[in-house]
Short mmCIF file of C-alpha atoms in Angstrom, two decimals:
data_model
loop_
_atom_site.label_atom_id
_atom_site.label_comp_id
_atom_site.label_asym_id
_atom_site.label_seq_id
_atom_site.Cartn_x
_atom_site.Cartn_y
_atom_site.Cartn_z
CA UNK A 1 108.77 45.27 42.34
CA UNK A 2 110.34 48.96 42.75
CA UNK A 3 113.54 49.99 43.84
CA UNK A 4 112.82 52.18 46.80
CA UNK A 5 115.72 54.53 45.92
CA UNK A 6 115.34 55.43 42.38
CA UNK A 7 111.60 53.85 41.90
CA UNK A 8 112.55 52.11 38.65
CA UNK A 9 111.23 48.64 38.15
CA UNK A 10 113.67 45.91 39.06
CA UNK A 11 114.81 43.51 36.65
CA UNK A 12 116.40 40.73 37.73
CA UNK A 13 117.27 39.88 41.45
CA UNK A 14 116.25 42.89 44.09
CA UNK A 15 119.31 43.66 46.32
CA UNK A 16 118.10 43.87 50.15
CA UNK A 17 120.60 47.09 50.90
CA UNK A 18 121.23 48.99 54.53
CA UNK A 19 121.71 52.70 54.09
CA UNK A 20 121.82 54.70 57.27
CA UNK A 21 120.44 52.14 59.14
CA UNK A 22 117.62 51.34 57.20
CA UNK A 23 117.37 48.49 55.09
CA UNK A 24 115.55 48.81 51.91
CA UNK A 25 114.25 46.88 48.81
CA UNK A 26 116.88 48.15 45.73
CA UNK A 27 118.25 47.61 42.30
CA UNK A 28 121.28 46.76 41.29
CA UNK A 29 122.58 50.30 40.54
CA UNK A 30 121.16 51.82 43.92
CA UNK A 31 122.93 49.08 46.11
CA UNK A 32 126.18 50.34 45.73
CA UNK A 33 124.66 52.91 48.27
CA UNK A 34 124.80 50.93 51.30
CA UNK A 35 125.63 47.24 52.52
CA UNK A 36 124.15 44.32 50.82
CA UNK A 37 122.75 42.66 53.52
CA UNK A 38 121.66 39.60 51.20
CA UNK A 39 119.43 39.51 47.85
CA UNK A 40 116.01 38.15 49.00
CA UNK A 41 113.85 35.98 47.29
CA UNK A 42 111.43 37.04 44.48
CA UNK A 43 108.42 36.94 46.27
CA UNK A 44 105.67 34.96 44.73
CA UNK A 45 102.35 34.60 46.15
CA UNK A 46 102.14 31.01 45.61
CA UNK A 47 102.28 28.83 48.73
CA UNK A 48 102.58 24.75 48.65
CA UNK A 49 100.50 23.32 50.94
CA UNK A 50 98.98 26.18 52.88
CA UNK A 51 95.37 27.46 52.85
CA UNK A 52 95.07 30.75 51.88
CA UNK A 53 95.55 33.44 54.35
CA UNK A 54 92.53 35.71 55.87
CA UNK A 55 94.00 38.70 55.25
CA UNK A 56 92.23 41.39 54.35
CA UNK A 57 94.00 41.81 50.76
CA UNK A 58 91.89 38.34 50.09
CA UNK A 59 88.74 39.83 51.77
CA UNK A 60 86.62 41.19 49.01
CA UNK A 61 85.11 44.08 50.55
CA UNK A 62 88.89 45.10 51.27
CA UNK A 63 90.16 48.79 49.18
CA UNK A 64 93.17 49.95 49.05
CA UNK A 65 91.96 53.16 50.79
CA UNK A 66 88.90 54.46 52.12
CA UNK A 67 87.02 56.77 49.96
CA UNK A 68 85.78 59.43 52.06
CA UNK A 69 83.89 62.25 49.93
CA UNK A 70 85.85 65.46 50.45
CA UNK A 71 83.69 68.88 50.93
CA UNK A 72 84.64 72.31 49.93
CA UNK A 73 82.86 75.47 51.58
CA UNK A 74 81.41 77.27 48.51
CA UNK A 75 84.19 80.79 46.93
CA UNK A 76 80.99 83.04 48.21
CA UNK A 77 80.09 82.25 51.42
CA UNK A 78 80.09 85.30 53.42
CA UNK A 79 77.46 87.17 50.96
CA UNK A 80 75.41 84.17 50.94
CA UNK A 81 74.99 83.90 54.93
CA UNK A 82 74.69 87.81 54.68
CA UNK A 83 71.91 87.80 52.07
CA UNK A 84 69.91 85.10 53.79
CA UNK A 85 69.84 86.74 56.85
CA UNK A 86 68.96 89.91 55.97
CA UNK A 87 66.10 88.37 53.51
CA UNK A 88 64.66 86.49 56.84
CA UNK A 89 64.84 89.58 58.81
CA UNK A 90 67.12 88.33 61.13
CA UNK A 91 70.16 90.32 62.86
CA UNK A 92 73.52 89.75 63.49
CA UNK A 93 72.59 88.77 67.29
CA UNK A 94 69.65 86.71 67.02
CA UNK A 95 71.23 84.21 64.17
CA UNK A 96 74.25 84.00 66.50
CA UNK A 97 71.83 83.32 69.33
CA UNK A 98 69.62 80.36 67.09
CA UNK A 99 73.64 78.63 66.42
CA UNK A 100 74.63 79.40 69.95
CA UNK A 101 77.35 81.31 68.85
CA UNK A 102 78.09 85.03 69.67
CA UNK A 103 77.17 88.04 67.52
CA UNK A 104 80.91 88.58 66.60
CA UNK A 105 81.47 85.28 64.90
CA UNK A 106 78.84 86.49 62.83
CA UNK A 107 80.24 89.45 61.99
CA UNK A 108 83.20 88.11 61.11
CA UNK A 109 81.93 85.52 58.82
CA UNK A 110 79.92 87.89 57.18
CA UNK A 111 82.93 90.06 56.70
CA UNK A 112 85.05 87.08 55.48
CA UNK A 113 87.08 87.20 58.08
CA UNK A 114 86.52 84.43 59.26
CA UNK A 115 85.82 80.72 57.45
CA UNK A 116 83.72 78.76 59.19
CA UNK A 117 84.29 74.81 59.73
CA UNK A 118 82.17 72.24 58.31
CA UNK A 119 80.29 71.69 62.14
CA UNK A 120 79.41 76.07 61.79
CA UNK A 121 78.87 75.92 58.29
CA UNK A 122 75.94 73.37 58.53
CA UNK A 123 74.47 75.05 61.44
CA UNK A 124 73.94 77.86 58.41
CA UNK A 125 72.89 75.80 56.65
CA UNK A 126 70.20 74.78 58.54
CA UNK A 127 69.11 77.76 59.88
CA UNK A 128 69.09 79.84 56.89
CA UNK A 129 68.08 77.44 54.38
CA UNK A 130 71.15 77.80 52.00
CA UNK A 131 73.89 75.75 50.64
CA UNK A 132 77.32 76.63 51.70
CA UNK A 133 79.42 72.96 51.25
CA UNK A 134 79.56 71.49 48.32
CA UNK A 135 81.22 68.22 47.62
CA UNK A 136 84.54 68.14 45.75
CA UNK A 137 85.74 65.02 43.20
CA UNK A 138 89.15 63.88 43.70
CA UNK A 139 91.39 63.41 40.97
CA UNK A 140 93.19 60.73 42.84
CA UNK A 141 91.56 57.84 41.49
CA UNK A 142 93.05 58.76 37.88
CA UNK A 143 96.33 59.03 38.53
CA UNK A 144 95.89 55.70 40.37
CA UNK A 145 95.01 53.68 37.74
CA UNK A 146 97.01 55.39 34.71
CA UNK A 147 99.67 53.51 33.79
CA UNK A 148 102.16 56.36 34.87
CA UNK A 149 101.56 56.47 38.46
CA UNK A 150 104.02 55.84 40.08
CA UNK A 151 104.52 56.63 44.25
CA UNK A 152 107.30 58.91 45.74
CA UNK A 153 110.42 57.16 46.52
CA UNK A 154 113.63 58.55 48.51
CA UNK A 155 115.45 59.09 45.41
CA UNK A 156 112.72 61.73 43.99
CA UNK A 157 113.30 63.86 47.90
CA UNK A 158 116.83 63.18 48.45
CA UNK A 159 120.12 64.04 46.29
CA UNK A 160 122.48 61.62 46.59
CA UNK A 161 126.23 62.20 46.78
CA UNK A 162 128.46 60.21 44.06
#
């Protein structure tokens, strides 16, 4: 267990602390901060006489977050769209006319102006037969399971006075 001030591991007994009106999870050190409301119990997961819960921690298709694969529109975009529509003979009008959009989006895409969102970006796609989103890997998952990860706590944001 963390103290939620500092983030340090707590040894010992956790202090249950109120600092402006919200009570937190501390260690020694960071209790003399607020009120002790009361030390609470080490919590350990083992229950006499009770069936495990059906929580979704014990569910085994349960993660701790959804992955969801993150896209990235590719640096070059607006001389890819460009190039494709001038190699299928296409103008400015007629492309905007095949995404039902108007001739100036086009233009300003093409320009870079303008970035397109994901819903634009794979009616391009489709039309002109190119790539424009690629998807991105997230480092997230390494810094999750290195030893050193730890998450932000209220000491790391706010400076206390002493």
């Amino acid at each position: 267990m963390n103290c939620e001030i500092c983030g340090t591991e707590i040894k010992g007994q956790p202090f249950k602390t109120k600092i402006d009106n919200s009570v937190m999870i501390t260690c020694k050190e960071c209790s003399k901060y607020g009120k002790v409301q009361k030390q609470p119990r080490p919590s350990n997961n083992k229950k006499v006489g009770k069936k495990p819960t059906n929580s979704r921690k014990n569910n085994k298709y349960y993660s701790k977050k959804p992955q969801k694969p993150e896209y990235e529109l590719v640096e070059d975009y607006n001389k890819l769209i460009r190039q494709a529509r001038e190699k299928l003979n296409i103008t400015q009008k007629k492309l905007g006319e095949k995404i039902y959009e108007r001739e100036s989006v086009i233009a300003h895409i093409e320009s870079g102006k303008m970035v397109p969102d994901t819903k634009l970006a794979h009616k391009l796609e489709k039309i002109l037969k190119i790539k424009l989103i690629e998807q991105v890997s997230t480092d997230d998952d390494n810094y999750e399971n290195s030893g050193n990860f730890r998450g932000t706590t209220i000491g790391d944001i706010v400076r206390i006075k002493k």
